[in-house]
Tab-separated table of C-alpha atoms in Angstrom:
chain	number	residue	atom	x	y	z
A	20	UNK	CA	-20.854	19.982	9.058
A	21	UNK	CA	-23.605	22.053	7.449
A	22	UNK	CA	-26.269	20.299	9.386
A	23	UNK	CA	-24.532	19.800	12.788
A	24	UNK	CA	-23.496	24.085	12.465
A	25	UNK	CA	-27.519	24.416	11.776
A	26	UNK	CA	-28.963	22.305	14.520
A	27	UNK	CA	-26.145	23.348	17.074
A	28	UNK	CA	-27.060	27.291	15.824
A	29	UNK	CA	-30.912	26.742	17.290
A	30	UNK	CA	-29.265	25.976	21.074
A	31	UNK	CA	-26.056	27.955	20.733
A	32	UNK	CA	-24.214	31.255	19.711
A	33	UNK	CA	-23.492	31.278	16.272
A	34	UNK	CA	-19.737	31.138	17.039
A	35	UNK	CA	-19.964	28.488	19.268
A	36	UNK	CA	-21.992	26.357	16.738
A	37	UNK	CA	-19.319	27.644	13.882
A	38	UNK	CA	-16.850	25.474	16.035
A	39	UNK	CA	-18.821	22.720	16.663
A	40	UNK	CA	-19.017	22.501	12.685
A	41	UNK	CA	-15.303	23.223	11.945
A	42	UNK	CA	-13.637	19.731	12.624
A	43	UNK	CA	-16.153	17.869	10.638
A	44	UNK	CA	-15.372	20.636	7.920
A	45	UNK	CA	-11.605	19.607	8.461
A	46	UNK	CA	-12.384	15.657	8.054
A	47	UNK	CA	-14.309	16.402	4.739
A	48	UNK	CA	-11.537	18.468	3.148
A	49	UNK	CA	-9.194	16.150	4.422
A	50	UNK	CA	-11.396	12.989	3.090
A	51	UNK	CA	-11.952	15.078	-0.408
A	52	UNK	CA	-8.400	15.785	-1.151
A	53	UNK	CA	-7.634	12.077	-0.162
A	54	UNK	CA	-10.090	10.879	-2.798
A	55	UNK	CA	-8.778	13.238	-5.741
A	56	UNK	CA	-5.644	11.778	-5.786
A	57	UNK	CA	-6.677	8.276	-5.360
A	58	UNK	CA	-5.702	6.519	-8.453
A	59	UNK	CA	-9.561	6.135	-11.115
A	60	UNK	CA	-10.104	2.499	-12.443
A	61	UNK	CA	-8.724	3.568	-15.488
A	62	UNK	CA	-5.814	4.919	-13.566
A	63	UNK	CA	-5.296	1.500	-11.434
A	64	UNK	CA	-5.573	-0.365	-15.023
A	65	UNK	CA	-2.848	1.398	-16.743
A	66	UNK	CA	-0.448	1.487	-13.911
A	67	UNK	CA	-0.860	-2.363	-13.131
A	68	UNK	CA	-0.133	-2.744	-16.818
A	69	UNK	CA	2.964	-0.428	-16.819
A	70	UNK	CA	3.971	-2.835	-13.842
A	71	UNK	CA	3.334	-6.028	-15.586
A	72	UNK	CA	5.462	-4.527	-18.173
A	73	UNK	CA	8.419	-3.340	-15.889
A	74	UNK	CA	11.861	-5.526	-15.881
A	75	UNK	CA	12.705	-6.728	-12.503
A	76	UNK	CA	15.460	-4.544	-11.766
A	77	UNK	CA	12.863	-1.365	-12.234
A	78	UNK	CA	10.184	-3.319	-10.237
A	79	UNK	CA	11.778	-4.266	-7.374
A	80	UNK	CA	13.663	-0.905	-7.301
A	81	UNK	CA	9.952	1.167	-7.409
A	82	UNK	CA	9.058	-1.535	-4.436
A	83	UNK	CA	11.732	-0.945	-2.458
A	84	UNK	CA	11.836	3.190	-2.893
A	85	UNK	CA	8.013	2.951	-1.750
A	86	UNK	CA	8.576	0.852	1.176
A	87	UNK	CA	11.777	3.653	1.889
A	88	UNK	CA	9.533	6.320	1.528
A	89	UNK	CA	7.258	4.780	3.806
A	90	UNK	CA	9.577	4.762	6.682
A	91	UNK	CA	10.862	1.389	6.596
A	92	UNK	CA	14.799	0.257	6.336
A	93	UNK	CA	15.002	-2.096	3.363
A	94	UNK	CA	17.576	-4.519	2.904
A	95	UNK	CA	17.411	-6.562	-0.429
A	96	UNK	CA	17.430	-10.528	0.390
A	97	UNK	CA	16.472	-12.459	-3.058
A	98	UNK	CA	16.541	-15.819	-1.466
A	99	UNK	CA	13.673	-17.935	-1.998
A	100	UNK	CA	10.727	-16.750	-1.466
A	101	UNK	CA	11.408	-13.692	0.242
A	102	UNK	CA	13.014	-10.818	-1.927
A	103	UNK	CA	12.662	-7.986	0.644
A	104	UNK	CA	13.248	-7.398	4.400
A	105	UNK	CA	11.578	-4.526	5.729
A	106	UNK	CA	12.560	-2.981	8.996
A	107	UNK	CA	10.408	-0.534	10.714
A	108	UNK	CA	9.942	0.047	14.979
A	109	UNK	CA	11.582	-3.279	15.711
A	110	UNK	CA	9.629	-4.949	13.505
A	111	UNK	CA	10.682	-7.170	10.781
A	112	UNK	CA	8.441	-7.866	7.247
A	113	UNK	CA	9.735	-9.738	4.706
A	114	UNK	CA	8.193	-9.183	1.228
A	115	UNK	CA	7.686	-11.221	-2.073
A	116	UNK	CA	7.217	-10.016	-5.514
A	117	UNK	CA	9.011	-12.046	-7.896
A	118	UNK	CA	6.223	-13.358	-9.599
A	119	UNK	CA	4.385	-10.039	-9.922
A	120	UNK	CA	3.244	-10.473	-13.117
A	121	UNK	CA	1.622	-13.596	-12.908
A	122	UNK	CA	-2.171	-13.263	-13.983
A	123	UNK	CA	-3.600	-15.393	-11.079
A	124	UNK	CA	-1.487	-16.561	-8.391
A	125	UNK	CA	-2.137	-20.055	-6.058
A	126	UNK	CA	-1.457	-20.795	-2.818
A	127	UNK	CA	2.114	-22.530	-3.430
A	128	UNK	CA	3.968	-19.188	-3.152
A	129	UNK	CA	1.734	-18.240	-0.450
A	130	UNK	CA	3.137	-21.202	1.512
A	131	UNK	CA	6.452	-20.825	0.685
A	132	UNK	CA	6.442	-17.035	2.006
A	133	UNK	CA	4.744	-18.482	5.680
A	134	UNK	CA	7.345	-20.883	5.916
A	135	UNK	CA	10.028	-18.179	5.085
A	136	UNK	CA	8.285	-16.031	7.833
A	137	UNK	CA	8.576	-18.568	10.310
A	138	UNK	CA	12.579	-19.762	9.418
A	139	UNK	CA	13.475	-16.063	9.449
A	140	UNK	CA	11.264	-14.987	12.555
A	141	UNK	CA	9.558	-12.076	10.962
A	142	UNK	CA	6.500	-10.411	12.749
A	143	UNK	CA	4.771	-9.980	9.264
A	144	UNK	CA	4.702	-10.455	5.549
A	145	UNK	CA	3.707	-8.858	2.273
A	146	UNK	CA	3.318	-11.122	-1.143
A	147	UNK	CA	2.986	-8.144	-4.128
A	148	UNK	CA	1.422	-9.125	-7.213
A	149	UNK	CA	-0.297	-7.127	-10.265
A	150	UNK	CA	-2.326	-9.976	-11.173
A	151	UNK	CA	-5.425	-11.860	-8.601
A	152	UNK	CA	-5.341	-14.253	-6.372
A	153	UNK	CA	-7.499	-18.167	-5.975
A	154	UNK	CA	-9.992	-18.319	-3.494
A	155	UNK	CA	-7.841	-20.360	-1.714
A	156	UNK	CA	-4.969	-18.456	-1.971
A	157	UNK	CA	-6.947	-15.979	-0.118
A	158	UNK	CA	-8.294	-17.686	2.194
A	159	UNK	CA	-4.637	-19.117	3.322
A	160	UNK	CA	-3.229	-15.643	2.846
A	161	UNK	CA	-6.301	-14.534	5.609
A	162	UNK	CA	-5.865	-17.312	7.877
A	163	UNK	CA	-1.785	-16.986	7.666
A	164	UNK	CA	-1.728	-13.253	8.290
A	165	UNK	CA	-0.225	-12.586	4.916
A	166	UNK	CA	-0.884	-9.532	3.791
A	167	UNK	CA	-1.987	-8.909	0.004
A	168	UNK	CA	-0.887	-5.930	-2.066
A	169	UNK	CA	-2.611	-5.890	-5.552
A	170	UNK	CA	-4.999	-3.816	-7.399
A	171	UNK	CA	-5.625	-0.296	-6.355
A	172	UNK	CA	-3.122	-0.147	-3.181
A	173	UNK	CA	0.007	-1.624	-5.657
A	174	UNK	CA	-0.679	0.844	-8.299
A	175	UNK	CA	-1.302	3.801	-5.584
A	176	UNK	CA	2.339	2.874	-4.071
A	177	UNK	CA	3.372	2.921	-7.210
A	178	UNK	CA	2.266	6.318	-8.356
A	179	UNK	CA	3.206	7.343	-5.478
A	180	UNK	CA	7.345	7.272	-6.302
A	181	UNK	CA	6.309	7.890	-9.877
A	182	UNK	CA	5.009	11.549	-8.647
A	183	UNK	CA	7.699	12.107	-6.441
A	184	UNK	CA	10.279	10.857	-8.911
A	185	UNK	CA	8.455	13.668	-10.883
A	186	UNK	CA	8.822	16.603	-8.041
A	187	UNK	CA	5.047	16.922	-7.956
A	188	UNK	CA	4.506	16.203	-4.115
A	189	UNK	CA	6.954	14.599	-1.742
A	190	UNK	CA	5.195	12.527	0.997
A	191	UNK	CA	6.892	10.895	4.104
């Protein structure tokens, strides 16, 4: 913003150059505050291991309160592999996260979540876990259009209703 204010300021009015510069001044705050509240490594570490030491019943309940707060209607299914059916715009994801605490997870939950997404005609699905994934797990997850939540993202969802739950910022 600083540069683009100084190069404009050579051609232009300072005024006009001042709003040249503003919206990149905007984007930078915006970007900033963004970052600050990003959950640190050490952050992401001892939230996952809260997580990994949750009970179900709190688990799935922080899960589904995220998803809420994130606009979507959730219904709880716990039948197979799908434990979550997410409704948002007329679209339908079904989630997994029963075996979130597993350290590394294969591709044989993977599978049975595509197959569930297929029976159960959903447009997309989510497999949770606080643990990592095989190679091939990813690689079927990619080519399968599942989508992974793990590391940084889970524990940022889940600070996320742990704030709120706190009253220190509400975000819809």
């Amino acid at each position: 913003g600083a540069a683009l204010f100084a190069t404009t300021r050579l051609f232009v009015p300072d005024i006009i150059a001042a709003a040249t510069a503003i919206p990149f001044l905007g984007i930078a705050c915006y970007a900033g505050w963004r970052q600050m509240r990003a959950p640190g490594a050490g952050n992401i570490t001892e939230t996952l291991g809260k997580i990994r030491g949750m009970p179900w019943e709190n688990f799935s309940a922080v899960i589904s309160e995220a998803f809420r707060r994130d606009g979507y209607t959730v219904t709880e299914v716990f039948k197979g592999a799908v434990d979550l059916k997410l409704e948002k715009s007329g679209r339908v994801t079904i989630v997994s996260c029963k075996r979130w605490k597993v350290a590394q997870t294969g591709i044989g939950p993977l599978r049975e979540l595509a197959e569930a997404k297929k029976s159960l005609d959903a447009d997309e699905c989510i497999y949770v876990s606080a643990g990592d994934f095989t190679a091939n797990a990813r690689e079927f997850a990619a080519a399968k259009s599942i989508r992974l939540l793990q590391e940084a993202p889970l524990a940022e969802l889940v600070a996320r209703v742990e704030r709120a739950k706190r009253g220190w910022f509400r975000f819809r």
